[in-house]
């Protein structure tokens, strides 16, 4: 019985399933041909696009100065009000800057999955600070309109 078992096991080892034959042979070496690196746009084109992308900020700043909004007036209004308004507005602006910085990091070194993970952490903070800041601004406007009447 032991000899039959040994014979069957040796026979099983010597048989191959379909496609399992030993067909190792030398094949020709594969030479990859990589395409040429894409050329970068001219420097003037990149600078023009940068100016176009930043132009809304220029329009915003010119519009603020046209309305008489200056940094001195804005800082004076922030400091003269309650501390909660100052903290909520600064927190909101800081969280917006953090989101913009995250977009910069996505452009330079992060992948989309890391960016979305960090964005999922930042967006509730931006929402809470924004809601608080807008509530404080509305409260100030309500007080100023009620004192005028």
C-alpha positions as a printed NumPy array, in Angstrom:
array([[  0.   ,   0.   ,   0.   ],
       [  2.849,   2.376,   0.761],
       [  4.456,   1.6  ,  -2.568],
       [  1.197,   2.375,  -4.36 ],
       [  0.953,   5.701,  -2.528],
       [  4.541,   6.617,  -3.43 ],
       [  3.957,   5.605,  -7.06 ],
       [  0.794,   7.725,  -7.278],
       [  2.482,  10.743,  -5.703],
       [  5.446,  10.483,  -8.101],
       [  3.035,  10.171, -11.023],
       [  1.114,  13.235,  -9.797],
       [  4.325,  15.236,  -9.572],
       [  5.372,  14.332, -13.077],
       [  2.091,  15.326, -14.77 ],
       [  1.336,  18.91 , -15.722],
       [ -1.943,  20.692, -16.145],
       [ -2.708,  22.196, -19.531],
       [ -0.3  ,  25.079, -20.175],
       [  2.083,  24.228, -17.317],
       [  4.784,  22.723, -19.498],
       [  8.341,  23.838, -19.013],
       [  8.781,  26.22 , -21.921],
       [ 11.555,  28.42 , -20.613],
       [ 13.665,  29.612, -23.469],
       [ 15.65 ,  32.689, -24.304],
       [ 13.601,  35.524, -25.734],
       [ 14.927,  38.637, -27.448],
       [ 15.543,  41.621, -25.216],
       [ 12.756,  44.197, -25.165],
       [ 13.89 ,  47.71 , -26.054],
       [ 11.448,  50.363, -24.919],
       [ 11.014,  53.514, -26.914],
       [  9.846,  56.412, -24.779],
       [  8.187,  59.407, -26.343],
       [  9.846,  62.773, -26.196],
       [  9.176,  64.954, -23.175],
       [  6.43 ,  67.477, -23.713],
       [  7.726,  70.958, -24.306],
       [  6.891,  73.673, -21.805],
       [  4.985,  76.735, -22.988],
       [  6.97 ,  79.931, -23.445],
       [  7.677,  81.975, -20.31 ],
       [  5.667,  84.947, -21.547],
       [  2.601,  82.72 , -21.959],
       [  2.887,  81.438, -18.384],
       [  3.293,  84.974, -17.06 ],
       [  0.311,  86.17 , -19.087],
       [ -1.839,  83.376, -17.691],
       [ -0.662,  84.252, -14.156],
       [ -1.709,  87.879, -14.683],
       [ -5.09 ,  86.783, -16.039],
       [ -5.59 ,  84.477, -13.043],
       [ -4.667,  87.25 , -10.579],
       [ -6.666,  89.996, -12.325],
       [ -9.877,  89.436, -10.248],
       [ -7.858,  90.314,  -7.135],
       [ -6.737,  93.546,  -8.785],
       [-10.335,  94.363,  -9.733],
       [-11.449,  93.637,  -6.154],
       [ -8.773,  95.859,  -4.591],
       [ -9.443,  98.71 ,  -7.025],
       [-13.179,  98.366,  -6.303],
       [-12.572,  98.515,  -2.561],
       [-10.479, 101.65 ,  -2.89 ],
       [-13.162, 103.117,  -5.156],
       [-15.706, 102.555,  -2.379],
       [-13.384, 104.124,   0.175],
       [-12.408, 100.895,   1.92 ],
       [ -8.831, 101.153,   3.12 ],
       [ -6.817,  98.8  ,   5.321],
       [ -6.779, 101.433,   8.092],
       [-10.592, 101.629,   8.111],
       [-10.989,  97.852,   8.037],
       [ -8.557,  97.328,  10.922],
       [-10.213, 100.151,  12.853],
       [-13.638,  98.533,  12.439],
       [-12.313,  95.127,  13.48 ],
       [-10.534,  96.371,  16.581],
       [-13.371,  98.657,  17.712],
       [-15.923,  95.829,  17.776],
       [-16.322,  92.915,  20.163],
       [-13.459,  90.433,  20.405],
       [-15.685,  87.594,  19.174],
       [-16.194,  89.348,  15.844],
       [-12.468,  89.914,  15.467],
       [-11.637,  86.289,  16.264],
       [-14.321,  84.858,  13.989],
       [-13.299,  87.005,  11.016],
       [ -9.603,  86.285,  11.506],
       [-10.372,  82.572,  11.92 ],
       [-12.445,  82.561,   8.739],
       [ -9.794,  84.333,   6.693],
       [ -7.071,  82.088,   8.104],
       [ -9.026,  78.956,   7.252],
       [ -9.599,  80.245,   3.708],
       [ -5.87 ,  80.856,   3.363],
       [ -5.261,  77.297,   4.596],
       [ -7.55 ,  75.94 ,   1.854],
       [ -5.723,  78.004,  -0.771],
       [ -2.403,  76.698,   0.542],
       [ -3.775,  73.166,   0.314],
       [ -4.606,  73.791,  -3.351],
       [ -1.041,  75.001,  -3.858],
       [  0.259,  71.814,  -2.237],
       [ -1.976,  69.774,  -4.525],
       [ -0.48 ,  71.556,  -7.5  ],
       [  3.095,  70.989,  -6.34 ],
       [  3.315,  67.707,  -4.396],
       [  0.074,  66.124,  -3.15 ],
       [ -2.142,  63.7  ,  -5.004],
       [ -5.915,  64.066,  -5.234],
       [ -6.644,  61.566,  -2.459],
       [ -4.41 ,  63.298,   0.084],
       [ -5.836,  66.657,  -0.945],
       [ -9.42 ,  65.482,  -0.501],
       [ -8.569,  64.014,   2.901],
       [ -7.094,  67.3  ,   4.115],
       [ -9.939,  69.219,   2.508],
       [-12.488,  67.088,   4.351],
       [-10.788,  68.146,   7.589],
       [-10.551,  71.834,   6.638],
       [-14.006,  72.425,   5.179],
       [-15.99 ,  72.012,   8.416],
       [-13.609,  74.472,  10.079],
       [-14.079,  76.958,   7.21 ],
       [-17.852,  76.5  ,   7.418],
       [-18.014,  77.057,  11.178],
       [-15.748,  80.11 ,  11.146],
       [-17.582,  81.515,   8.114],
       [-20.974,  81.041,   9.708],
       [-19.754,  82.684,  12.908],
       [-18.12 ,  85.574,  11.028],
       [-21.222,  86.253,   8.952],
       [-23.39 ,  86.114,  12.089],
       [-21.152,  88.682,  13.756],
       [-21.266,  90.95 ,  10.696],
       [-25.071,  90.64 ,  10.556],
       [-25.305,  91.423,  14.278],
       [-23.215,  94.56 ,  13.766],
       [-25.417,  95.657,  10.857],
       [-28.588,  95.013,  12.831],
       [-27.258,  97.15 ,  15.71 ],
       [-26.167,  99.948,  13.373],
       [-29.515, 100.057,  11.513],
       [-31.505,  99.992,  14.765],
       [-29.452, 102.854,  16.237],
       [-29.946, 104.949,  13.056],
       [-33.744, 104.684,  13.221]])
